[in-house]
């Protein structure tokens, strides 16, 4: 069930109305929302519900058990088991086929295997998100940063609340569970902000991301060698804008939808293409994942402790595994390696005072440079295989090939997508403040008209969000 569809609109209206009718009965309201979320998840495949329930139940029991243990040895043994369980769940469904196919190809190349049959394992929607969420929960309980959740209803709600279930943000227990301790009040809903986020998300997904994908990005990445240099450059820029608008659109709509139910999610994107360093980029891009990688991978590896060489190693390994999180394919490993190597090199140069200053003209040059480094790495992220990515890079030499993809609509969408990166950072706050002066009924009516207008301009069938693959 995709956000910008008729099916979701009907689902949302029913769940929204029923949930607020249960105001004053917080346990029943949370139970109803959890049940509705499982319906939302099972709409793709009812078997996924069993997997989500298993992940929820095991982490619920392990956290309670962990909190009751006294000796450090037993606590370490249990948290190790919890980490293994969550990672095993993720690895089996996401990486088992990749591992077998890679091993088979290697053995075939060495002459040891022929025509091996590989059992295909279906990838459950959102498994990367809800396993990371479960893992961070039990680790936080182990670290003493959060008490174990005692209410089964709260645990079911925390793991399954539908706005963030399939593609994030990765909401931590410390961010959501305290909100469940009080009964949500409809008078405290930030409806204006929710309407703005939902409207913005619809525009970015249905108009910008979709048409850039169909009219520019997909044709070029399907056969890069047949296009010239200008088209390829435009295609890379197009993908940079497409993936940002596609993924941030989901985050916007998820955050806005949660607000309408009385719950606040953390910000997930903060104008990433205005970053003046790779480090700054990862402070702005997919914030819930980058902070997760920092807190549960980079710091446990040693972070910036234990010397500079180990710090560079930790940066590289964190991003390498971050690339693997995105997909079971070699091109994602290359993408992660490029970011990891770039972060390590950037830190090395910064420690030696080499590079442009992060202000004035120097900051402008740094921002342009970082954007193009990120765009270069997007080639490996967008390509189906490393072979296609390298084909794309070689095709940059097609300077004599006729330019075919430079069109006014594509250039306009690119300009709109990039302009959004450089508006004042508090623009949403300003719009919310102005919107509060308008009656709520008029705001809702305006959003309804906007949805109809966007729907009339959009395609008949909308492609799934890019991050549904992960």
XYZ file of C-alpha atoms in Angstrom, residues 167-467:
301
model
C 10.972 3.104 4.750
C 11.720 4.949 7.966
C 12.719 7.201 9.528
C 14.337 4.681 11.890
C 12.513 5.790 15.039
C 14.190 4.809 18.306
C 12.381 3.791 21.473
C 13.678 6.876 23.288
C 11.985 9.043 20.648
C 8.574 7.344 20.537
C 7.888 5.409 23.745
C 7.765 8.510 26.031
C 5.024 9.866 23.752
C 2.971 6.720 24.380
C 2.900 7.381 28.121
C 0.319 10.129 27.660
C -3.009 10.143 25.890
C -2.713 11.998 22.593
C -4.656 15.258 22.518
C -6.236 16.356 19.184
C -5.950 19.977 20.313
C -2.163 19.617 20.335
C -1.852 18.238 16.824
C 0.483 20.279 14.633
C -1.959 19.942 11.744
C -0.558 22.879 9.772
C 2.933 21.379 9.738
C 1.490 17.972 8.884
C -0.437 19.398 5.912
C 2.665 21.205 4.659
C 4.828 18.090 4.929
C 2.269 15.855 3.221
C 1.708 18.379 0.417
C 5.434 18.857 -0.088
C 6.003 15.105 -0.104
C 3.297 14.537 -2.709
C 4.782 17.192 -4.971
C 8.320 15.859 -4.667
C 7.280 12.247 -5.327
C 4.519 12.548 -7.923
C 5.843 15.467 -9.941
C 9.600 15.863 -9.504
C 10.877 12.349 -8.747
C 8.493 10.470 -11.031
C 8.913 12.570 -14.161
C 12.677 12.867 -13.777
C 12.841 9.080 -13.498
C 10.612 8.358 -16.486
C 11.715 11.096 -18.870
C 15.422 11.381 -18.021
C 17.080 9.030 -15.536
C 15.715 5.579 -16.383
C 16.400 5.718 -20.159
C 19.985 6.898 -19.598
C 20.852 4.344 -16.903
C 19.313 1.504 -18.916
C 21.714 2.079 -21.802
C 24.362 4.679 -20.915
C 26.725 3.891 -23.787
C 24.168 5.151 -26.333
C 24.132 8.661 -24.870
C 26.546 11.553 -25.119
C 28.483 13.426 -22.464
C 25.916 16.180 -21.899
C 23.038 13.700 -21.562
C 25.022 11.569 -19.101
C 25.884 14.567 -16.932
C 22.237 15.605 -16.985
C 21.258 12.026 -16.097
C 23.505 12.002 -13.032
C 22.137 15.349 -11.872
C 18.655 13.997 -12.521
C 19.243 10.941 -10.351
C 20.662 13.083 -7.542
C 17.476 15.138 -7.508
C 15.238 12.114 -8.081
C 16.538 10.020 -5.178
C 16.470 12.997 -2.822
C 12.909 13.959 -3.787
C 11.751 10.343 -3.760
C 13.152 9.378 -0.361
C 12.659 12.703 1.411
C 9.083 12.698 0.084
C 8.402 9.446 1.935
C 9.991 10.848 5.093
C 7.951 14.054 4.793
C 4.699 12.139 4.395
C 5.601 9.707 7.177
C 6.393 12.537 9.593
C 3.296 14.492 8.539
C 1.020 11.453 8.853
C 2.379 10.625 12.308
C 1.743 14.225 13.402
C -1.928 13.859 12.484
C -2.137 10.921 14.902
C -0.432 12.961 17.629
C 3.128 11.585 17.401
C 6.368 13.309 16.376
C 9.155 11.633 14.388
C 12.693 13.006 14.074
C 13.756 14.988 11.013
C 15.329 12.768 8.353
C 16.657 15.196 5.712
C 18.151 18.666 6.000
C 19.006 20.065 2.556
C 21.885 17.601 1.954
C 23.114 19.112 -1.310
C 24.114 22.330 0.379
C 26.706 20.389 2.413
C 30.261 21.731 2.222
C 31.906 18.433 3.239
C 31.090 14.732 3.056
C 30.828 14.728 6.839
C 28.281 17.548 6.593
C 26.426 15.621 3.870
C 25.959 12.655 6.197
C 24.701 14.999 8.913
C 21.959 16.023 6.476
C 21.173 12.880 4.441
C 19.003 10.072 5.871
C 19.757 11.373 9.364
C 18.100 8.483 11.198
C 20.392 5.996 9.415
C 23.592 8.054 9.630
C 23.129 8.593 13.381
C 22.289 4.896 13.775
C 25.529 3.932 12.023
C 27.429 6.379 14.213
C 25.953 5.183 17.520
C 25.785 1.436 16.900
C 28.680 0.800 14.527
C 31.241 3.620 14.278
C 31.516 4.315 18.034
C 31.589 0.606 19.043
C 34.359 0.079 16.478
C 36.356 2.686 18.355
C 35.289 5.906 16.653
C 38.040 8.496 16.730
C 39.757 6.793 19.671
C 42.856 4.613 19.447
C 44.784 6.646 16.891
C 44.299 8.204 13.484
C 44.809 5.086 11.376
C 42.116 3.187 13.266
C 39.849 6.221 12.975
C 40.227 6.148 9.166
C 39.573 2.401 9.249
C 36.430 2.879 11.330
C 35.097 5.535 8.960
C 35.703 3.281 5.989
C 34.171 0.162 7.586
C 31.120 2.080 8.786
C 30.318 3.376 5.327
C 31.197 0.057 3.674
C 28.635 -1.693 5.879
C 26.261 1.236 5.380
C 26.500 0.586 1.651
C 25.782 -3.101 2.184
C 22.732 -2.161 4.291
C 21.262 -0.501 1.215
C 21.389 -3.605 -0.921
C 22.844 -7.034 -1.472
C 24.940 -6.164 -4.516
C 28.552 -5.291 -5.291
C 27.652 -1.833 -6.582
C 26.372 -0.866 -3.115
C 29.648 -2.029 -1.609
C 31.503 0.200 -4.084
C 29.193 3.099 -3.225
C 29.793 2.632 0.494
C 33.539 2.245 -0.047
C 33.707 5.500 -1.995
C 31.947 7.365 0.791
C 34.055 5.681 3.467
C 37.274 6.430 1.615
C 36.121 9.983 0.958
C 35.354 10.601 4.633
C 38.737 9.189 5.671
C 40.584 11.295 3.071
C 38.628 14.390 4.045
C 39.551 13.891 7.702
C 43.207 13.261 6.803
C 43.418 16.479 4.774
C 41.565 18.464 7.434
C 43.973 17.325 10.136
C 46.815 18.706 8.043
C 45.116 21.978 7.226
C 44.873 21.138 3.529
C 41.836 22.424 1.664
C 39.612 25.431 1.184
C 38.159 27.351 4.109
C 34.539 26.601 4.968
C 33.350 30.173 4.503
C 32.870 32.728 1.741
C 34.027 31.737 -1.747
C 35.879 28.733 -0.321
C 32.622 27.342 1.055
C 30.920 27.795 -2.324
C 33.684 25.853 -4.079
C 33.595 23.145 -1.392
C 29.808 22.809 -1.752
C 30.047 22.426 -5.545
C 32.881 19.907 -5.183
C 31.069 17.821 -2.552
C 27.897 17.780 -4.654
C 29.800 16.407 -7.635
C 31.587 13.789 -5.514
C 28.184 12.658 -4.213
C 26.839 12.614 -7.783
C 29.777 10.454 -8.894
C 29.000 7.924 -6.178
C 25.289 7.962 -7.120
C 26.252 6.331 -10.438
C 27.124 3.122 -8.570
C 24.016 3.416 -6.395
C 21.665 3.867 -9.357
C 23.210 1.304 -11.718
C 21.911 -2.253 -11.547
C 25.455 -3.624 -11.583
C 29.032 -2.418 -11.386
C 29.341 -3.273 -15.078
C 26.659 -0.745 -15.974
C 28.233 1.821 -13.652
C 31.622 1.494 -15.360
C 29.910 1.560 -18.738
C 28.345 4.840 -17.645
C 31.733 6.257 -16.648
C 33.350 5.214 -19.941
C 30.503 6.781 -21.885
C 31.416 10.210 -20.537
C 33.906 10.165 -23.407
C 31.085 10.180 -25.979
C 31.610 13.871 -26.671
C 30.565 13.601 -30.304
C 27.277 11.802 -29.631
C 24.190 13.905 -30.271
C 22.457 15.408 -27.226
C 18.862 14.114 -26.958
C 17.704 14.439 -23.343
C 18.008 18.176 -22.706
C 14.375 19.270 -22.500
C 12.674 22.240 -20.877
C 10.573 20.095 -18.463
C 13.627 18.142 -17.237
C 15.673 21.307 -16.743
C 12.763 22.913 -14.884
C 12.369 19.924 -12.542
C 16.119 19.874 -11.899
C 16.045 23.583 -11.090
C 13.097 23.146 -8.712
C 14.743 20.204 -6.966
C 18.027 22.030 -6.463
C 16.393 25.327 -5.489
C 14.813 23.581 -2.523
C 18.302 22.848 -1.190
C 19.120 26.521 -0.764
C 15.955 28.133 0.614
C 16.276 29.334 4.227
C 16.597 26.368 6.571
C 13.669 27.542 8.681
C 11.320 27.965 5.704
C 8.987 25.208 6.907
C 8.767 26.847 10.337
C 7.921 30.179 8.693
C 5.217 28.616 6.536
C 3.781 26.841 9.563
C 3.668 30.113 11.473
C 1.849 31.812 8.591
C -0.497 28.869 8.125
C -1.605 28.977 11.760
C -3.409 32.222 10.941
C -5.685 30.349 8.515
C -8.671 28.375 9.885
C -7.956 24.653 10.104
C -10.931 23.790 7.888
C -9.575 26.066 5.177
C -6.133 24.448 5.521
C -7.612 20.967 5.122
C -9.637 22.119 2.113
C -6.529 23.637 0.545
C -4.615 20.392 1.028
C -7.508 18.457 -0.514
C -7.524 20.691 -3.582
C -3.758 20.414 -3.827
C -3.946 16.616 -3.692
C -6.548 16.619 -6.488
C -4.418 18.973 -8.588
C -1.248 16.915 -8.062
C -3.164 13.723 -8.808
C -4.438 15.147 -12.098
C -0.878 15.957 -13.167
C 0.573 12.688 -11.971
C 0.859 9.324 -13.746
C -1.846 6.687 -13.784
C 0.387 4.204 -11.969
C 3.029 5.406 -9.512
C 6.317 3.562 -9.113
C 7.166 2.388 -5.565
C 9.495 4.537 -3.504
C 13.179 3.787 -4.182
C 13.888 2.910 -0.549
